[in-house]
Amino acid sequence: MLDEMVAFWHVVEHGGFSQAARALGVEPSSMSRSVARLERALQAKLLIRGPRSMALTELGEQVLRECALIRDAAGNVHALAARYGARPSGVLRVSAPVVLGQLWLAPRLASFAAAYPDVDLQLSLNDRPIDIVTERVDVALRITTQPPQDLVARKLFDTPYVLVASPAYVAAHGAPERPEMLTRHRCIHLGFGAFDANWPLRRGEEQMTVAIAPRQAIGNSLALASAAEQGAGIALLPLFSAQAGLDAGRLVRVLDAWTPAGTYERAAYLLYAAGARVPPKVKAFVEHMSKAP
């Protein structure tokens, strides 16, 4: 009935069916039918039609005021949509893994805020799987072997995993020369989800999986790196979590000729909902982070 109410407003505003039809570029008969449908729906007369004039009934005057409000509201909605569609603005909800969010994403948020001052960013850090639609997340930063097929995925970079230990641990226990020698060492790992006690390793065409007996399972890669720095054992963790320790000499690579394979061959992606119209704030964030050093 909204279309009929707007048509009724135009008929009164333009002073007749023909005048309203010309203003809207439609046939006069369509305007007449719209007003007739509105009167039938309300079961009341809104217009008194004469040979050369028309007048509003008492109810018609009240209905006209309400129709004007509806027309104004429709105009406001169109203007609002135009503003949102023209430039990045509004609340942007982003989800990221805890450690990658701390080490990589957070340091890059200041430049995004400076570039897009009308975007209010809300960042949630967690490692659990999320449904970005039901949880109303605009963009999710995730590390995965394969991004979901029902979302748009922009790859940022590979996230290699490495074997590390402290120099003190290696001095006390030696460094394994072959993957199978890991079974003789204290090994520590993430220990959740796909990160179990089976470590797949590859060197060129040679590949093997070593079943370790982990002494510690620590479900945070920065905490895992810290434990390794203190000599807890040999750790398998993302390079981005071990990099600071390696650069400072608190950690050293172990079996560096071997690459963690299988579930450890991952990359970081920005994920967002598929659709014909990507909100400007989402597009801006994805483009900005894709170009970030």
GROMACS .gro file of C-alpha atoms in nm:
model
  293
    1MET     CA    1   0.000   0.000   0.000
    2LEU     CA    2   0.303   0.230   0.024
    3ASP     CA    3   0.312   0.288  -0.352
    4GLU     CA    4  -0.056   0.381  -0.350
    5MET     CA    5  -0.002   0.626  -0.062
    6VAL     CA    6   0.282   0.798  -0.248
    7ALA     CA    7   0.070   0.813  -0.563
    8PHE     CA    8  -0.213   0.975  -0.363
    9TRP     CA    9   0.031   1.238  -0.231
   10HIS     CA   10   0.151   1.320  -0.584
   11VAL     CA   11  -0.207   1.357  -0.715
   12VAL     CA   12  -0.291   1.610  -0.445
   13GLU     CA   13   0.049   1.785  -0.461
   14HIS     CA   14   0.028   1.833  -0.840
   15GLY     CA   15  -0.341   1.923  -0.843
   16GLY     CA   16  -0.480   1.633  -1.044
   17PHE     CA   17  -0.428   1.289  -1.195
   18SER     CA   18  -0.299   1.411  -1.532
   19GLN     CA   19  -0.057   1.660  -1.379
   20ALA     CA   20   0.081   1.398  -1.139
   21ALA     CA   21   0.114   1.146  -1.420
   22ARG     CA   22   0.313   1.394  -1.632
   23ALA     CA   23   0.545   1.473  -1.341
   24LEU     CA   24   0.616   1.105  -1.283
   25GLY     CA   25   0.621   1.000  -1.648
   26VAL     CA   26   0.335   0.751  -1.622
   27GLU     CA   27  -0.017   0.714  -1.763
   28PRO     CA   28  -0.296   0.909  -1.588
   29SER     CA   29  -0.497   0.589  -1.562
   30SER     CA   30  -0.226   0.430  -1.345
   31MET     CA   31  -0.253   0.718  -1.097
   32SER     CA   32  -0.629   0.683  -1.089
   33ARG     CA   33  -0.604   0.309  -1.025
   34SER     CA   34  -0.351   0.362  -0.744
   35VAL     CA   35  -0.578   0.606  -0.561
   36ALA     CA   36  -0.877   0.376  -0.614
   37ARG     CA   37  -0.683   0.083  -0.464
   38LEU     CA   38  -0.592   0.296  -0.162
   39GLU     CA   39  -0.954   0.397  -0.108
   40ARG     CA   40  -1.066   0.034  -0.133
   41ALA     CA   41  -0.797  -0.074   0.116
   42LEU     CA   42  -0.906   0.195   0.361
   43GLN     CA   43  -1.276   0.145   0.282
   44ALA     CA   44  -1.320   0.520   0.272
   45LYS     CA   45  -1.336   0.810   0.026
   46LEU     CA   46  -1.027   1.031   0.016
   47LEU     CA   47  -1.103   1.254  -0.281
   48ILE     CA   48  -1.423   1.421  -0.399
   49ARG     CA   49  -1.393   1.443  -0.778
   50GLY     CA   50  -1.575   1.710  -0.979
   51PRO     CA   51  -1.581   1.779  -1.355
   52ARG     CA   52  -1.297   2.032  -1.330
   53SER     CA   53  -1.175   2.004  -0.975
   54MET     CA   54  -1.125   1.775  -0.680
   55ALA     CA   55  -1.124   1.817  -0.305
   56LEU     CA   56  -1.002   1.622  -0.009
   57THR     CA   57  -1.241   1.462   0.233
   58GLU     CA   58  -1.179   1.511   0.604
   59LEU     CA   59  -1.011   1.169   0.619
   60GLY     CA   60  -0.823   1.250   0.298
   61GLU     CA   61  -0.662   1.552   0.467
   62GLN     CA   62  -0.537   1.336   0.754
   63VAL     CA   63  -0.418   1.058   0.523
   64LEU     CA   64  -0.233   1.315   0.311
   65ARG     CA   65  -0.033   1.429   0.613
   66GLU     CA   66   0.072   1.069   0.683
   67CYS     CA   67   0.156   1.010   0.317
   68ALA     CA   68   0.381   1.317   0.323
   69LEU     CA   69   0.569   1.168   0.617
   70ILE     CA   70   0.617   0.842   0.427
   71ARG     CA   71   0.743   1.028   0.120
   72ASP     CA   72   0.988   1.229   0.333
   73ALA     CA   73   1.108   0.910   0.504
   74ALA     CA   74   1.165   0.744   0.167
   75GLY     CA   75   1.369   1.043   0.056
   76ASN     CA   76   1.574   1.030   0.376
   77VAL     CA   77   1.643   0.659   0.324
   78HIS     CA   78   1.763   0.721  -0.032
   79ALA     CA   79   1.986   1.004   0.087
   80LEU     CA   80   2.128   0.787   0.365
   81ALA     CA   81   2.202   0.505   0.124
   82ALA     CA   82   2.369   0.750  -0.114
   83ARG     CA   83   2.594   0.882   0.164
   84TYR     CA   84   2.694   0.530   0.270
   85GLY     CA   85   2.751   0.427  -0.089
   86ALA     CA   86   2.964   0.725  -0.176
   87ARG     CA   87   3.239   0.702   0.087
   88PRO     CA   88   3.363   0.462   0.356
   89SER     CA   89   3.181   0.537   0.679
   90GLY     CA   90   2.999   0.376   0.971
   91VAL     CA   91   3.094   0.094   1.207
   92LEU     CA   92   3.332  -0.170   1.069
   93ARG     CA   93   3.343  -0.495   1.267
   94VAL     CA   94   3.664  -0.694   1.222
   95SER     CA   95   3.763  -1.029   1.371
   96ALA     CA   96   4.120  -1.162   1.387
   97PRO     CA   97   4.321  -1.438   1.558
   98VAL     CA   98   4.470  -1.326   1.887
   99VAL     CA   99   4.841  -1.335   1.805
  100LEU     CA  100   4.823  -1.228   1.439
  101GLY     CA  101   4.586  -0.951   1.544
  102GLN     CA  102   4.837  -0.830   1.803
  103LEU     CA  103   5.153  -0.862   1.596
  104TRP     CA  104   5.039  -0.777   1.241
  105LEU     CA  105   4.696  -0.615   1.233
  106ALA     CA  106   4.698  -0.381   1.533
  107PRO     CA  107   5.011  -0.189   1.424
  108ARG     CA  108   4.842  -0.114   1.091
  109LEU     CA  109   4.516   0.024   1.230
  110ALA     CA  110   4.648   0.377   1.288
  111SER     CA  111   4.720   0.430   0.919
  112PHE     CA  112   4.374   0.299   0.830
  113ALA     CA  113   4.211   0.535   1.081
  114ALA     CA  114   4.405   0.828   0.938
  115ALA     CA  115   4.304   0.739   0.582
  116TYR     CA  116   3.936   0.678   0.666
  117PRO     CA  117   3.832   0.900   0.960
  118ASP     CA  118   3.460   0.833   0.910
  119VAL     CA  119   3.497   0.459   0.977
  120ASP     CA  120   3.459   0.346   1.338
  121LEU     CA  121   3.647   0.016   1.369
  122GLN     CA  122   3.561  -0.252   1.626
  123LEU     CA  123   3.825  -0.526   1.648
  124SER     CA  124   3.757  -0.860   1.817
  125LEU     CA  125   4.052  -1.094   1.881
  126ASN     CA  126   3.974  -1.465   1.918
  127ASP     CA  127   4.092  -1.796   1.779
  128ARG     CA  128   3.759  -1.976   1.756
  129PRO     CA  129   3.580  -2.037   1.425
  130ILE     CA  130   3.315  -1.772   1.359
  131ASP     CA  131   3.020  -1.727   1.127
  132ILE     CA  132   3.068  -1.376   0.993
  133VAL     CA  133   2.704  -1.348   0.882
  134THR     CA  134   2.527  -1.453   1.202
  135GLU     CA  135   2.785  -1.273   1.420
  136ARG     CA  136   2.763  -0.957   1.208
  137VAL     CA  137   3.134  -0.940   1.131
  138ASP     CA  138   3.223  -0.732   0.826
  139VAL     CA  139   3.577  -0.866   0.771
  140ALA     CA  140   3.759  -1.161   0.925
  141LEU     CA  141   4.135  -1.207   0.921
  142ARG     CA  142   4.201  -1.580   0.931
  143ILE     CA  143   4.493  -1.822   0.891
  144THR     CA  144   4.383  -2.131   0.703
  145THR     CA  145   4.488  -2.399   0.458
  146GLN     CA  146   4.180  -2.330   0.242
  147PRO     CA  147   3.941  -2.031   0.274
  148PRO     CA  148   3.565  -2.103   0.279
  149GLN     CA  149   3.410  -2.124  -0.066
  150ASP     CA  150   3.103  -1.920   0.034
  151LEU     CA  151   3.307  -1.611   0.125
  152VAL     CA  152   3.524  -1.373  -0.073
  153ALA     CA  153   3.889  -1.432   0.024
  154ARG     CA  154   4.181  -1.193  -0.033
  155LYS     CA  155   4.513  -1.362   0.033
  156LEU     CA  156   4.760  -1.147   0.226
  157PHE     CA  157   5.068  -1.366   0.278
  158ASP     CA  158   5.186  -1.717   0.358
  159THR     CA  159   5.231  -1.804   0.725
  160PRO     CA  160   5.509  -2.064   0.742
  161TYR     CA  161   5.568  -2.268   1.057
  162VAL     CA  162   5.911  -2.344   1.199
  163LEU     CA  163   6.080  -2.567   1.456
  164VAL     CA  164   6.269  -2.369   1.720
  165ALA     CA  165   6.440  -2.412   2.054
  166SER     CA  166   6.647  -2.199   2.289
  167PRO     CA  167   7.027  -2.195   2.252
  168ALA     CA  168   7.045  -2.328   2.608
  169TYR     CA  169   6.823  -2.625   2.524
  170VAL     CA  170   7.032  -2.710   2.217
  171ALA     CA  171   7.354  -2.679   2.417
  172ALA     CA  172   7.218  -2.916   2.682
  173HIS     CA  173   7.040  -3.172   2.463
  174GLY     CA  174   7.183  -3.127   2.115
  175ALA     CA  175   6.991  -3.056   1.794
  176PRO     CA  176   6.813  -3.338   1.609
  177GLU     CA  177   6.973  -3.418   1.275
  178ARG     CA  178   6.672  -3.608   1.135
  179PRO     CA  179   6.297  -3.566   1.201
  180GLU     CA  180   6.268  -3.910   1.367
  181MET     CA  181   6.516  -3.792   1.630
  182LEU     CA  182   6.248  -3.555   1.763
  183THR     CA  183   6.106  -3.849   1.957
  184ARG     CA  184   6.413  -3.830   2.183
  185HIS     CA  185   6.352  -3.464   2.269
  186ARG     CA  186   6.113  -3.262   2.479
  187CYS     CA  187   5.862  -3.123   2.230
  188ILE     CA  188   5.597  -2.859   2.293
  189HIS     CA  189   5.313  -2.761   2.060
  190LEU     CA  190   4.988  -2.571   2.019
  191GLY     CA  191   4.784  -2.883   2.084
  192PHE     CA  192   4.440  -2.774   1.960
  193GLY     CA  193   4.235  -2.844   1.647
  194ALA     CA  194   4.452  -2.971   1.363
  195PHE     CA  195   4.770  -2.904   1.562
  196ASP     CA  196   4.802  -3.248   1.719
  197ALA     CA  197   5.103  -3.458   1.818
  198ASN     CA  198   5.174  -3.570   1.461
  199TRP     CA  199   5.424  -3.340   1.295
  200PRO     CA  200   5.439  -3.371   0.911
  201LEU     CA  201   5.773  -3.255   0.771
  202ARG     CA  202   5.906  -3.226   0.417
  203ARG     CA  203   6.248  -3.177   0.257
  204GLY     CA  204   6.228  -3.165  -0.120
  205GLU     CA  205   6.058  -3.487  -0.230
  206GLU     CA  206   6.115  -3.656   0.107
  207GLN     CA  207   5.828  -3.638   0.354
  208MET     CA  208   5.757  -3.802   0.688
  209THR     CA  209   5.528  -3.761   0.988
  210VAL     CA  210   5.676  -3.785   1.335
  211ALA     CA  211   5.454  -3.879   1.629
  212ILE     CA  212   5.591  -3.677   1.918
  213ALA     CA  213   5.514  -3.717   2.287
  214PRO     CA  214   5.451  -3.354   2.381
  215ARG     CA  215   5.546  -3.244   2.729
  216GLN     CA  216   5.339  -2.926   2.704
  217ALA     CA  217   5.045  -2.810   2.493
  218ILE     CA  218   5.007  -2.431   2.492
  219GLY     CA  219   4.718  -2.291   2.291
  220ASN     CA  220   4.876  -1.955   2.213
  221SER     CA  221   5.174  -1.925   1.982
  222LEU     CA  222   5.331  -1.628   2.163
  223ALA     CA  223   5.313  -1.814   2.493
  224LEU     CA  224   5.454  -2.120   2.316
  225ALA     CA  225   5.746  -1.912   2.187
  226SER     CA  226   5.807  -1.775   2.535
  227ALA     CA  227   5.816  -2.127   2.682
  228ALA     CA  228   6.062  -2.235   2.414
  229GLU     CA  229   6.283  -1.934   2.490
  230GLN     CA  230   6.301  -2.050   2.852
  231GLY     CA  231   6.424  -2.394   2.746
  232ALA     CA  232   6.098  -2.590   2.770
  233GLY     CA  233   6.181  -2.786   2.454
  234ILE     CA  234   6.153  -2.785   2.077
  235ALA     CA  235   5.846  -2.596   1.959
  236LEU     CA  236   5.655  -2.601   1.631
  237LEU     CA  237   5.493  -2.262   1.582
  238PRO     CA  238   5.425  -1.986   1.325
  239LEU     CA  239   5.728  -1.792   1.211
  240PHE     CA  240   5.556  -1.462   1.293
  241SER     CA  241   5.539  -1.571   1.658
  242ALA     CA  242   5.901  -1.691   1.667
  243GLN     CA  243   6.054  -1.405   1.466
  244ALA     CA  244   6.127  -1.171   1.759
  245GLY     CA  245   6.299  -1.449   1.952
  246LEU     CA  246   6.500  -1.553   1.648
  247ASP     CA  247   6.608  -1.196   1.576
  248ALA     CA  248   6.715  -1.144   1.938
  249GLY     CA  249   6.899  -1.476   1.959
  250ARG     CA  250   6.665  -1.616   2.222
  251LEU     CA  251   6.560  -1.888   1.975
  252VAL     CA  252   6.740  -2.085   1.704
  253ARG     CA  253   6.599  -2.286   1.415
  254VAL     CA  254   6.597  -2.665   1.447
  255LEU     CA  255   6.586  -2.897   1.143
  256ASP     CA  256   6.574  -2.585   0.929
  257ALA     CA  257   6.618  -2.789   0.611
  258TRP     CA  258   6.276  -2.946   0.684
  259THR     CA  259   5.950  -2.761   0.627
  260PRO     CA  260   5.636  -2.830   0.832
  261ALA     CA  261   5.382  -2.959   0.579
  262GLY     CA  262   5.015  -3.053   0.553
  263THR     CA  263   4.804  -2.862   0.805
  264TYR     CA  264   5.099  -2.629   0.869
  265GLU     CA  265   5.098  -2.499   0.510
  266ARG     CA  266   4.875  -2.202   0.574
  267ALA     CA  267   4.818  -1.845   0.463
  268ALA     CA  268   4.651  -1.534   0.604
  269TYR     CA  269   4.333  -1.420   0.429
  270LEU     CA  270   4.083  -1.139   0.465
  271LEU     CA  271   3.733  -1.286   0.438
  272TYR     CA  272   3.406  -1.105   0.378
  273ALA     CA  273   3.055  -1.187   0.259
  274ALA     CA  274   2.999  -1.227  -0.113
  275GLY     CA  275   2.756  -0.992  -0.283
  276ALA     CA  276   2.704  -0.764  -0.580
  277ARG     CA  277   2.761  -0.451  -0.371
  278VAL     CA  278   3.053  -0.457  -0.129
  279PRO     CA  279   3.014  -0.180   0.133
  280PRO     CA  280   3.273   0.096   0.081
  281LYS     CA  281   3.405   0.055   0.437
  282VAL     CA  282   3.476  -0.316   0.370
  283LYS     CA  283   3.636  -0.246   0.035
  284ALA     CA  284   3.852   0.028   0.187
  285PHE     CA  285   3.972  -0.195   0.471
  286VAL     CA  286   4.054  -0.488   0.245
  287GLU     CA  287   4.243  -0.271  -0.004
  288HIS     CA  288   4.430  -0.085   0.268
  289MET     CA  289   4.544  -0.401   0.448
  290SER     CA  290   4.631  -0.576   0.123
  291LYS     CA  291   4.879  -0.298   0.045
  292ALA     CA  292   5.014  -0.265   0.399
  293PRO     CA  293   5.384  -0.352   0.437
   0.00000   0.00000   0.00000
